[in-house]
Short mmCIF file of C-alpha atoms and ligand atoms in Angstrom, two decimals:
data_model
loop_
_atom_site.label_atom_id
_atom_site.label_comp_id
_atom_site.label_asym_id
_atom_site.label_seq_id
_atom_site.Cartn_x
_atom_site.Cartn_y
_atom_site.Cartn_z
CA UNK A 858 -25.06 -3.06 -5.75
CA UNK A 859 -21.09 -2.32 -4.69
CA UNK A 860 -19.56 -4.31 -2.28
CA UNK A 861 -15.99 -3.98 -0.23
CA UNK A 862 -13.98 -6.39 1.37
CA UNK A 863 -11.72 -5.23 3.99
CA UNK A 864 -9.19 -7.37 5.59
CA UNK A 865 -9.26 -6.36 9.39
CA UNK A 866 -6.16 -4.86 11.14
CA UNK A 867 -4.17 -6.21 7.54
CA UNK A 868 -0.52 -6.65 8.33
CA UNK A 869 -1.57 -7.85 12.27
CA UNK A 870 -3.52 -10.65 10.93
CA UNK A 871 -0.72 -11.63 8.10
CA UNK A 872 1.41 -12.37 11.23
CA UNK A 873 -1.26 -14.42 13.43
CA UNK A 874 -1.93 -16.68 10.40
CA UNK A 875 1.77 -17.95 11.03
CA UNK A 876 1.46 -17.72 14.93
CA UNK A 877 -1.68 -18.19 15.80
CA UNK A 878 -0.85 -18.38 19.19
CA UNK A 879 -0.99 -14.56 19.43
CA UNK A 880 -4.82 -14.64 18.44
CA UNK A 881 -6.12 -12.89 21.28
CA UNK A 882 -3.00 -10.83 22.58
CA UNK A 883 -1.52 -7.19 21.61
CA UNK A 884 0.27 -7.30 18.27
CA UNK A 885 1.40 -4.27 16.44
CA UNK A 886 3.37 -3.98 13.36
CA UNK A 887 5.87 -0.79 12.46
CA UNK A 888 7.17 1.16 9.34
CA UNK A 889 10.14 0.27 7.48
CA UNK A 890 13.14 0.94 9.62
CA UNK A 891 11.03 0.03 12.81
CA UNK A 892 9.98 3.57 12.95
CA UNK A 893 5.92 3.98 13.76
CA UNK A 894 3.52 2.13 14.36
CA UNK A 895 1.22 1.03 10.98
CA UNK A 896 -0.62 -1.36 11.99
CA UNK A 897 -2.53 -3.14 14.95
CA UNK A 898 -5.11 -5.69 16.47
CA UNK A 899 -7.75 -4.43 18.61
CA UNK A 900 -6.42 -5.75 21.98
CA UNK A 901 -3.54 -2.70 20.76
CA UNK A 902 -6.20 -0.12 20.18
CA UNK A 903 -7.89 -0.46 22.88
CA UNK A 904 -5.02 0.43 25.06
CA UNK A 905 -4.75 3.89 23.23
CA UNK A 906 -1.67 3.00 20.99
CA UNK A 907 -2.57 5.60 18.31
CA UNK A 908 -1.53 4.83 14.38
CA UNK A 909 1.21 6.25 13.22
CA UNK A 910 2.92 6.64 16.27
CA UNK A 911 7.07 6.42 16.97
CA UNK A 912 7.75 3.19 18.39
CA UNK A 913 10.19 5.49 20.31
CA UNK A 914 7.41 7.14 22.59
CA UNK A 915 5.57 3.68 23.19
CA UNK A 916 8.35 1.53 24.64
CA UNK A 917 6.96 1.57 28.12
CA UNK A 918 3.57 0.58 27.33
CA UNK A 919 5.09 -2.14 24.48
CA UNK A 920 6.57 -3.56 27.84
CA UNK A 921 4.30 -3.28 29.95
CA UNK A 922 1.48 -4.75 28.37
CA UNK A 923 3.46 -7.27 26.57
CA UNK A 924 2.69 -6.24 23.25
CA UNK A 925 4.31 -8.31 20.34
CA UNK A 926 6.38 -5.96 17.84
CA UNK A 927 6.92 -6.99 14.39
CA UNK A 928 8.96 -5.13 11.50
CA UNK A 929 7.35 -4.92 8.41
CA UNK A 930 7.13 -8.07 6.01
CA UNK A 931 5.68 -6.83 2.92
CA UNK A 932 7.00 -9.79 0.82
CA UNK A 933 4.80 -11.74 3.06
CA UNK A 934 1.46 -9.26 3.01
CA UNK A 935 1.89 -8.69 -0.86
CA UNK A 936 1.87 -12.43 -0.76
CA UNK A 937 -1.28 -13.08 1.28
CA UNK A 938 -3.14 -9.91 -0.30
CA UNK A 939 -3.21 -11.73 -3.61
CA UNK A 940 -4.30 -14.66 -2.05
CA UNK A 941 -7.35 -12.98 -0.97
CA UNK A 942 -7.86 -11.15 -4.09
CA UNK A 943 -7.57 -14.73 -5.76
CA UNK A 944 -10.05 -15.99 -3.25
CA UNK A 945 -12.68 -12.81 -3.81
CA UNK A 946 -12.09 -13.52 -7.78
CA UNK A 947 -13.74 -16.78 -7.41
CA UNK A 948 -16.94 -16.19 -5.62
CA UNK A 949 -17.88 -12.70 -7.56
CA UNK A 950 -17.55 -11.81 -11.06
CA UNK A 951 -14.49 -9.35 -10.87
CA UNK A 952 -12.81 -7.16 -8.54
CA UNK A 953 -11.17 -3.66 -8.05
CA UNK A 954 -8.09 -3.61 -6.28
CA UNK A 955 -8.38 -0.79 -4.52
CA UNK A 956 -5.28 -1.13 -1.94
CA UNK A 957 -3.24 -3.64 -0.60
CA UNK A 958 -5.94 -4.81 1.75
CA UNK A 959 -9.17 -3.34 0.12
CA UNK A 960 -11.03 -4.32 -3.22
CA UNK A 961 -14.35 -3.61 -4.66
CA UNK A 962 -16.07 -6.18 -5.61
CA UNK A 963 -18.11 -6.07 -9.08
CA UNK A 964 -21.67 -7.69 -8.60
CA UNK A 965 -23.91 -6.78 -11.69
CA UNK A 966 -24.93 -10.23 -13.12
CA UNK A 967 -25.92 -11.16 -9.28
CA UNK A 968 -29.33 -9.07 -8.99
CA UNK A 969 -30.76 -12.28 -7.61
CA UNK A 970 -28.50 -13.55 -4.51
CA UNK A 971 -28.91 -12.78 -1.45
CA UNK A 972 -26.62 -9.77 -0.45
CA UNK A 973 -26.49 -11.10 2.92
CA UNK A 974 -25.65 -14.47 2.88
CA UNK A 975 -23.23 -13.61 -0.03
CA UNK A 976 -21.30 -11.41 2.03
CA UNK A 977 -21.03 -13.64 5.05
CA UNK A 978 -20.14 -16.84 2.85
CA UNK A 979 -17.33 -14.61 1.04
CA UNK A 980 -16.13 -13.57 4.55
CA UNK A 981 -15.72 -17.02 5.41
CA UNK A 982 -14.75 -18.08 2.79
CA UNK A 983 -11.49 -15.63 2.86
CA UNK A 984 -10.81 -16.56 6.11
CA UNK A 985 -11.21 -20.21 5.15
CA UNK A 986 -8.79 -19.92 2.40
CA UNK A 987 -6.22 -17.43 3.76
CA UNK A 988 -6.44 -17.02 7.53
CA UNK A 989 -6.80 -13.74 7.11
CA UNK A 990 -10.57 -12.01 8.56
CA UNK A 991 -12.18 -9.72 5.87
CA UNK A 992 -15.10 -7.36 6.37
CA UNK A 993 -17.57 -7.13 3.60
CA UNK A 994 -19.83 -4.42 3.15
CA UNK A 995 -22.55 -4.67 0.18
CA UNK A 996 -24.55 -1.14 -0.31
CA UNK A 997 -26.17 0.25 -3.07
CA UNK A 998 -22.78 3.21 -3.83
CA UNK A 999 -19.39 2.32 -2.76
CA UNK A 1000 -19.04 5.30 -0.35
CA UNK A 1001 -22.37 3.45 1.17
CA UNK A 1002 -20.74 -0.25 1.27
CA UNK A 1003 -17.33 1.26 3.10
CA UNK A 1004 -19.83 2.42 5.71
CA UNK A 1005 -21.09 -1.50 6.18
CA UNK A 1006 -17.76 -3.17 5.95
CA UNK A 1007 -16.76 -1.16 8.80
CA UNK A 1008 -19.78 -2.23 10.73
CA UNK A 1009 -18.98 -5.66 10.72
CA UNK A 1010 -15.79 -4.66 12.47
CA UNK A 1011 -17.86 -2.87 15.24
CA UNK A 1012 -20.02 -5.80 15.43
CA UNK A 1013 -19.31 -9.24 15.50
CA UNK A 1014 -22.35 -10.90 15.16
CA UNK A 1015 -22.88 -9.71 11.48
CA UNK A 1016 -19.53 -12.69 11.16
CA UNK A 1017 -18.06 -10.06 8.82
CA UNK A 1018 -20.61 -9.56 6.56
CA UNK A 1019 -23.25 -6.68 6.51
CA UNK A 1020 -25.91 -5.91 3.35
CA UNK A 1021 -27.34 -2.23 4.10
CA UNK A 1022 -29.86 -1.37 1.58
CA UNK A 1023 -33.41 -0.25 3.32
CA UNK A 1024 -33.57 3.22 3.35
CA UNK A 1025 -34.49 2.94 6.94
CA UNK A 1026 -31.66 1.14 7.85
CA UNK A 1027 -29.40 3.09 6.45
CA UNK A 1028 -30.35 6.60 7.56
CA UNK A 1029 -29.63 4.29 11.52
CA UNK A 1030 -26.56 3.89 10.58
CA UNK A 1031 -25.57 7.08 9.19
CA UNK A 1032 -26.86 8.85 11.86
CA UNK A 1033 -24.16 7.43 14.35
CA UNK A 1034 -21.71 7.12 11.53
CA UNK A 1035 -18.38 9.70 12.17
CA UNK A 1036 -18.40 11.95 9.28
CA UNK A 1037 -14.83 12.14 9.04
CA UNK A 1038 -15.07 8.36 8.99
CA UNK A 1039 -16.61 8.86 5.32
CA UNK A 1040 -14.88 7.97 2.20
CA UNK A 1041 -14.08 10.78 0.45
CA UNK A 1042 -14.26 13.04 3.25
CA UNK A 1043 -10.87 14.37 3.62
CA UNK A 1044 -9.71 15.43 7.17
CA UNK A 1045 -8.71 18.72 5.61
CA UNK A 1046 -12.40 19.26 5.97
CA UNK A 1047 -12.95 18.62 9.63
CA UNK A 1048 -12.13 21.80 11.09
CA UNK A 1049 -15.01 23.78 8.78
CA UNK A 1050 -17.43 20.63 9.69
CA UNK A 1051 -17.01 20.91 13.23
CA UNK A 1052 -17.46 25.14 13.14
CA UNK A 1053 -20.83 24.09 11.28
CA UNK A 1054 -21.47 21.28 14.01
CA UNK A 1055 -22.04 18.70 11.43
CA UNK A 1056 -20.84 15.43 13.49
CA UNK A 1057 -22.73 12.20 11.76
CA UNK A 1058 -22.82 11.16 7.90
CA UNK A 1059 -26.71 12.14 8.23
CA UNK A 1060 -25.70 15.40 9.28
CA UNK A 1061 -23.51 15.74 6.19
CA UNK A 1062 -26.39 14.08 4.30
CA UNK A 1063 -29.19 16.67 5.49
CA UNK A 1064 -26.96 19.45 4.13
CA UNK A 1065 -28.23 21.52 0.50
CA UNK A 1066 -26.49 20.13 -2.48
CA UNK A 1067 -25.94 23.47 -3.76
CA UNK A 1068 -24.28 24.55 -0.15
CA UNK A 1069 -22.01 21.48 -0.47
CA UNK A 1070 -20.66 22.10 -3.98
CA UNK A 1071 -19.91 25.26 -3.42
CA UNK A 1072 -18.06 24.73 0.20
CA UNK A 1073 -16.68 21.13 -1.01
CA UNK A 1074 -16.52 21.58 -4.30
CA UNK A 1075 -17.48 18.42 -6.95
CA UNK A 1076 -16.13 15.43 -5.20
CA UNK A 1077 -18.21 16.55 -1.68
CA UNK A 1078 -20.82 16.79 -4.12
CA UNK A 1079 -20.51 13.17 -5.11
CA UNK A 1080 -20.34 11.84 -1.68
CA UNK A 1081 -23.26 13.74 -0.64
CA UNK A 1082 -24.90 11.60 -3.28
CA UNK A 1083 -23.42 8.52 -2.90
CA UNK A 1084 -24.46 8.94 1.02
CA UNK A 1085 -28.06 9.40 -0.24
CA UNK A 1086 -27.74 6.34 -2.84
CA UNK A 1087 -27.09 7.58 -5.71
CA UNK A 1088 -24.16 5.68 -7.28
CA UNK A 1089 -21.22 8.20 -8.88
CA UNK A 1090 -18.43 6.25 -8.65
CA UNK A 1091 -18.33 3.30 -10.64
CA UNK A 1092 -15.99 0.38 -11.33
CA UNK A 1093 -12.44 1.34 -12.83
CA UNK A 1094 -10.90 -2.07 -13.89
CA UNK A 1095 -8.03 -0.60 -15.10
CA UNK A 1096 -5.66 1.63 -12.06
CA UNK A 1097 -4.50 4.55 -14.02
CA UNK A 1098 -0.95 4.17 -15.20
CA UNK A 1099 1.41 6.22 -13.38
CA UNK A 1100 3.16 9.15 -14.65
CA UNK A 1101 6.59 9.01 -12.30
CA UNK A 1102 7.37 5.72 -10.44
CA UNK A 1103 9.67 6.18 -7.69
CA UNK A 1104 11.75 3.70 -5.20
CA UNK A 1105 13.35 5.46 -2.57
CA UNK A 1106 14.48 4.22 1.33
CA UNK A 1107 16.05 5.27 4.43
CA UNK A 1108 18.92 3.44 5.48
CA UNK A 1109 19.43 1.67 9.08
CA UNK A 1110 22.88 3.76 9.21
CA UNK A 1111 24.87 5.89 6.97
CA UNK A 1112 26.39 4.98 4.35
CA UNK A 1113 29.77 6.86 3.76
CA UNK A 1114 31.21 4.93 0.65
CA UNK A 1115 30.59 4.95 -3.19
CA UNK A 1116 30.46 1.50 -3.47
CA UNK A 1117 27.83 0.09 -1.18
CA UNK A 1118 25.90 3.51 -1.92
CA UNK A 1119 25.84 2.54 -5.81
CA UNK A 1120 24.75 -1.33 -4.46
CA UNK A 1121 21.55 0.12 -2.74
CA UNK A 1122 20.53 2.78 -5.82
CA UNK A 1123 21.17 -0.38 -7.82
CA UNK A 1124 18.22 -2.04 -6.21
CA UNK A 1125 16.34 0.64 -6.24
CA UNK A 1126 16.68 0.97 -9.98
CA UNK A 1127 15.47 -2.78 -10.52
CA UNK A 1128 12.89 -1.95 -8.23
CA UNK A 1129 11.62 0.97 -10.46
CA UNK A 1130 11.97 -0.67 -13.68
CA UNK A 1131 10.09 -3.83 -12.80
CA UNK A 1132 6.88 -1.33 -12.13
CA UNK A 1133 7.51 -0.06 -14.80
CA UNK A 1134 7.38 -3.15 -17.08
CA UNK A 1135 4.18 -4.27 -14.89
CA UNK A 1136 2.25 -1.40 -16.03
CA UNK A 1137 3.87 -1.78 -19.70
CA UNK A 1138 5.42 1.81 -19.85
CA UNK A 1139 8.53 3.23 -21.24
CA UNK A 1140 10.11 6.30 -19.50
CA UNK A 1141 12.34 9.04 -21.49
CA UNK A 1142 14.14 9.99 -17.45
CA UNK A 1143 15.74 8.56 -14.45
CA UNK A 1144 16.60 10.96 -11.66
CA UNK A 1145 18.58 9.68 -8.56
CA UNK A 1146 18.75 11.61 -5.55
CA UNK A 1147 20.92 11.03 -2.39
CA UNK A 1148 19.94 12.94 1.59
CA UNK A 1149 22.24 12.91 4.56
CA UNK A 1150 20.92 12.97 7.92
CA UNK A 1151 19.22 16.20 7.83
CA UNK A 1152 18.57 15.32 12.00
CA UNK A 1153 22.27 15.32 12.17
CA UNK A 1154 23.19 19.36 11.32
CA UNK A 1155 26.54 18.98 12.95
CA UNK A 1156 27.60 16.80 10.35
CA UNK A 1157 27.96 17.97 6.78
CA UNK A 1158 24.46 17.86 4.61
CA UNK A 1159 23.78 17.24 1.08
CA UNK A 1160 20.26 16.88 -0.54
CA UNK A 1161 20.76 16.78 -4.66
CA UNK A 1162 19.75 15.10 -7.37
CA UNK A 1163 20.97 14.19 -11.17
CA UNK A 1164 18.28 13.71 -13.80
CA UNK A 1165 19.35 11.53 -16.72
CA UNK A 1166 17.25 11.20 -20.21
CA UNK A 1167 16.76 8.42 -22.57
CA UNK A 1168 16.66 9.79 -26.42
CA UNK A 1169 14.62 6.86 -27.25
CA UNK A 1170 12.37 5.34 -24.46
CA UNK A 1171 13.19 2.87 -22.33
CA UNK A 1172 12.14 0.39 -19.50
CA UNK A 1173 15.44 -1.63 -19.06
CA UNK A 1174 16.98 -2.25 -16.05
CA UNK A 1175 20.30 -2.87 -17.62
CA UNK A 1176 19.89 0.75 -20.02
CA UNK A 1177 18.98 2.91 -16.62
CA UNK A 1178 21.16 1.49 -14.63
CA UNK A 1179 24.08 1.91 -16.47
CA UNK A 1180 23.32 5.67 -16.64
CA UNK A 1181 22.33 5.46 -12.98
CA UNK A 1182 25.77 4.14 -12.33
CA UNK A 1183 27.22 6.88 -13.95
CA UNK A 1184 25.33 9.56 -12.51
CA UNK A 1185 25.71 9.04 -8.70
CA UNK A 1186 29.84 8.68 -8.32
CA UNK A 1187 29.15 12.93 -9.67
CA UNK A 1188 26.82 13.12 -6.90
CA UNK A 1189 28.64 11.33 -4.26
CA UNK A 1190 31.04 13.51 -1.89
CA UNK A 1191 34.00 11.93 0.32
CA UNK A 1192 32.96 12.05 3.84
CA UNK A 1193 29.60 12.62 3.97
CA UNK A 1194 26.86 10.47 5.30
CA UNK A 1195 23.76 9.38 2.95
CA UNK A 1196 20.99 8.20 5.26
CA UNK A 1197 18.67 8.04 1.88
CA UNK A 1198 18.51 7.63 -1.76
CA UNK A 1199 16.45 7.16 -4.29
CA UNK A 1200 15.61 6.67 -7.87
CA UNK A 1201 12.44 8.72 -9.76
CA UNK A 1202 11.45 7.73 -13.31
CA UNK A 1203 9.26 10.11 -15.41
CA UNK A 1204 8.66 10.84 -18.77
CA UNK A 1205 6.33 7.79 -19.01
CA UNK A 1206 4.46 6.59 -21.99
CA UNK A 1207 3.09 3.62 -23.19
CA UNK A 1208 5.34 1.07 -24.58
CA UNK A 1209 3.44 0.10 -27.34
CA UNK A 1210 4.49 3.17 -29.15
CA UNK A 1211 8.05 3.98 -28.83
CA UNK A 1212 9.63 6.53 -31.19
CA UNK A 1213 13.46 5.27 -32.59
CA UNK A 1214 16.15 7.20 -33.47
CA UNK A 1215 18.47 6.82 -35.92
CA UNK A 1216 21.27 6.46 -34.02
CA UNK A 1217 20.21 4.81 -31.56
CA UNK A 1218 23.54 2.90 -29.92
CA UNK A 1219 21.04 0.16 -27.69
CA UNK A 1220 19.70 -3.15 -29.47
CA UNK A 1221 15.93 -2.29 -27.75
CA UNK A 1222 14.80 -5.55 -29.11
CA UNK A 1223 17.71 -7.36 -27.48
CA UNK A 1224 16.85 -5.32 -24.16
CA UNK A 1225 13.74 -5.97 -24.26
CA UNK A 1226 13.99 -10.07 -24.95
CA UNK A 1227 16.35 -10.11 -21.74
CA UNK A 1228 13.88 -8.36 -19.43
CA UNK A 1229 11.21 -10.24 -20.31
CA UNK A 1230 13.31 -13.23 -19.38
CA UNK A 1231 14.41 -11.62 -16.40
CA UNK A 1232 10.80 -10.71 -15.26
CA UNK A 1233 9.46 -13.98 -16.10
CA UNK A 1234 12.03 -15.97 -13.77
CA UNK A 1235 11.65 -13.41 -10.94
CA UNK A 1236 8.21 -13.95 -10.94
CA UNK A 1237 8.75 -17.52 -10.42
CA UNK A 1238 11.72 -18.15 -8.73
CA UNK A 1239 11.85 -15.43 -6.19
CA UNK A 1240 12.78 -11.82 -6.37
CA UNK A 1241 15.98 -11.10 -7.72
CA UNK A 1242 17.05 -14.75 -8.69
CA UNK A 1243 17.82 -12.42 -11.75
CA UNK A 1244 19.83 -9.15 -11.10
CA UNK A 1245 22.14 -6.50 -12.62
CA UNK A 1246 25.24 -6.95 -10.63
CA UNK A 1247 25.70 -4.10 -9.52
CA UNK A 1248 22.99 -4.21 -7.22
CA UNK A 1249 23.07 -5.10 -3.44
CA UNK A 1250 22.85 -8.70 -2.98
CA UNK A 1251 21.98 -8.09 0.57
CA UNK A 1252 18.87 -6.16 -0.19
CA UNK A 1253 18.11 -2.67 1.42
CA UNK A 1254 20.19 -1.86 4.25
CA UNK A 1255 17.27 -1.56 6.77
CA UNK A 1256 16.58 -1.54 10.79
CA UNK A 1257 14.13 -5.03 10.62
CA UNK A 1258 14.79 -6.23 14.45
CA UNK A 1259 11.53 -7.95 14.95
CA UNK A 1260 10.76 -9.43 11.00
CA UNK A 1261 8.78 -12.55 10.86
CA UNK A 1262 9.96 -15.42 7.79
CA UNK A 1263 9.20 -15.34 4.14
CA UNK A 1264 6.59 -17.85 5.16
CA UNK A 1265 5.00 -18.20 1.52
CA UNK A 1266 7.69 -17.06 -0.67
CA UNK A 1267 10.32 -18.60 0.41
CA UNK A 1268 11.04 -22.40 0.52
CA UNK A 1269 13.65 -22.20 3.34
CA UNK A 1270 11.13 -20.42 5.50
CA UNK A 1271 7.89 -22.41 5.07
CA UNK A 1272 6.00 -23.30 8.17
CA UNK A 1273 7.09 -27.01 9.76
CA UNK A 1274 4.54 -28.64 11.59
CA UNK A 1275 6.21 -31.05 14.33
CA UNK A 1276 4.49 -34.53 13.94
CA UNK A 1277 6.24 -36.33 17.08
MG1 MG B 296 -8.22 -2.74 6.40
#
């Protein structure tokens, strides 16, 4: 048996925990720089406010309706997603973190519970301990147990839990399921599905296996499987290490000086190296790259990049920086505006095997003693307690009108509760 927990309308319900008097009204959160909409609660929905869309062409109806904008606060919904992972960690016996606001949850050992009850108790039990409502879908494949956690948010009387097993059942539910809907079902499908008429999940599922292979190749394959109960995708405890590890923004306005520029890659850069270190890899390149407003042709526009490589391997802020910092002053051209920049690492390996050179001019062990430090203190004390100083004190210059506190990570922006 695979379950999923989904946390409903994620970054919405992150901001009711702290005002709960927005409960039952419109709420929608946008991108960085306030650009599009990313998230939103169902009273948003059902007016028609699409995902994705620029907050630009919505004013009217924001107004109108009286819908509550927020900026993105991913300090806080980092924050509350590990809370629920935490949370889900405790009541099964492990967990795949599958995005910021979806995990698989591992249930061999649990043959004998009741699916049902489980998934309603770890429901409330997440909501209990977080604020935050999670859908939980138990089915016998994962693409199967996406299919129930998004029933429970169709229907409220499962109270966010739904066990799908009997083959009866779940031929019902497929059979009124979207098939684009499906997990693994790309959209770059739904033109050919719609020529063949193939609307549901069952429809998908009454297709010949040899018919989908060849039109959707291995992966369709496995969904068409999974859909008829066959479990093909299994539990992958470890997430795949990633081969380039990039940080990259836009910024609220130009920026038109060296200085502030070098602040903001700066941050970047710690931002980079600090994944990096998380997922214990070394990288052999840094590349920075710099973009003016390409929306702005009148003006003049730059898009270029310097790539800078590490002889021995590296994942220290204060090594890649310092190259950084001498890359992007060759980059940077009087009078123009950068409206983005960025920093890509690649070249990764594992740092438990880093080749030395002979002449290698940095003390890695040295390097690598401070980092650790500086990781270790960060982690407790608050991002960037710690930080090269070159890098923007400020943080990343970005549009964040409507941004709710640092509720959880931040003491000077815990919740008070008036007493008098
Ligand atoms: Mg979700």
């Amino acid at each position: 048996m695979f379950a999923l927990a989904d946390c409903n309308n994620f970054f919405v319900s992150c901001e009711r925990v702290f005002r709960p008097d927005l409960e039952r009204s419109p709420v929608l959160v946008l991108s960085n720089n306030d650009g599009c909409v990313i998230s939103r609660s169902n009273e948003v929905k059902a007016l028609g406010v699409k995902m994705g869309v620029p907050v630009y062409q919505i004013r009217d109806a924001i107004e109108r309706n009286h819908i509550t904008v927020f900026s993105s606060n991913f300090t806080l919904y980092g924050d509350m997603s590990d809370r629920v992972h935490l949370t889900l960690l405790q009541m099964v016996p492990d967990i795949e973190i599958y995005s910021i606001d979806e995990a698989f949850l591992d249930l061999r050992g649990m043959e004998n519970t009741d699916m049902d009850l489980l998934a309603k108790k770890i429901s409330k039990t997440c909501r209990r301990n977080t604020g935050i409502p999670v859908s939980v879908g138990v089915a016998p494949t994962k693409t199967l147990a996406k299919i129930a956690s998004k029933l429970c948010k169709t229907y409220p009387k499962l109270q966010g839990g739904c066990y799908m097993n009997r083959p009866e059942d779940i031929e019902k539910v497929l059979k009124k399921f979207p098939v684009n809907d499906v997990w693994g079902i790309g959209r770059k499908h739904n033109a050919f599905l719609s020529m063949l008429n193939i609307k549901s999940a069952a429809d998908f599922a009454a297709l010949n296996p040899e018919f989908v292979e060849k039109q959707f190749s291995i992966t369709g394959l496995r969904t068409w499987r999974e859909l008829h109960g066959e479990p093909c995708i299994g539990f992958t405890n470890e997430v795949p290490a990633k081969q380039q590890i990039c940080s990259s923004r836009s910024f609220s306005k130009e920026i038109y000086e060296l200085e502030p520029l070098c602040k903001q890659v700066s941050l970047f850069v710690s931002m980079v190296c600090e994944k990096l270190r998380k997922q214990g890899g070394v990288c052999n390149q840094a590349m920075v790259f710099v973009l003016t407003n390409r929306h702005r042709q009148n003006l003049p526009q730059q898009f270029e990049e310097k790539m800078v490589t590490f002889q021995v391997a590296t994942d220290s802020t204060l090594e890649i920086n310092a190259a950084i910092m001498k890359a992007l002053p060759r980059l940077f051209r009087k009078g123009y505006g950068y409206k983005k920049a960025g920093v890509i690492l690649s070249e990764i390996s594992s740092g438990k095997a880093v080749q030395s050179a002979l002449f290698d001019a940095v003390d890695h062990g040295k390097h690598g003693r401070a980092m650790k430090a500086m990781d270790y203190i960060n982690a407790k004390e608050g991002k960037n307690k710690v930080a090269v100083a070159s890098q923007d004190p400020e943080g990343i210059r970005m549009n964040r009108n409507h941004l709710s506190p640092q509720y959880t990570t931040k003491w000077s922006d815990i919740l008070v509760v008036n007493s008098g």
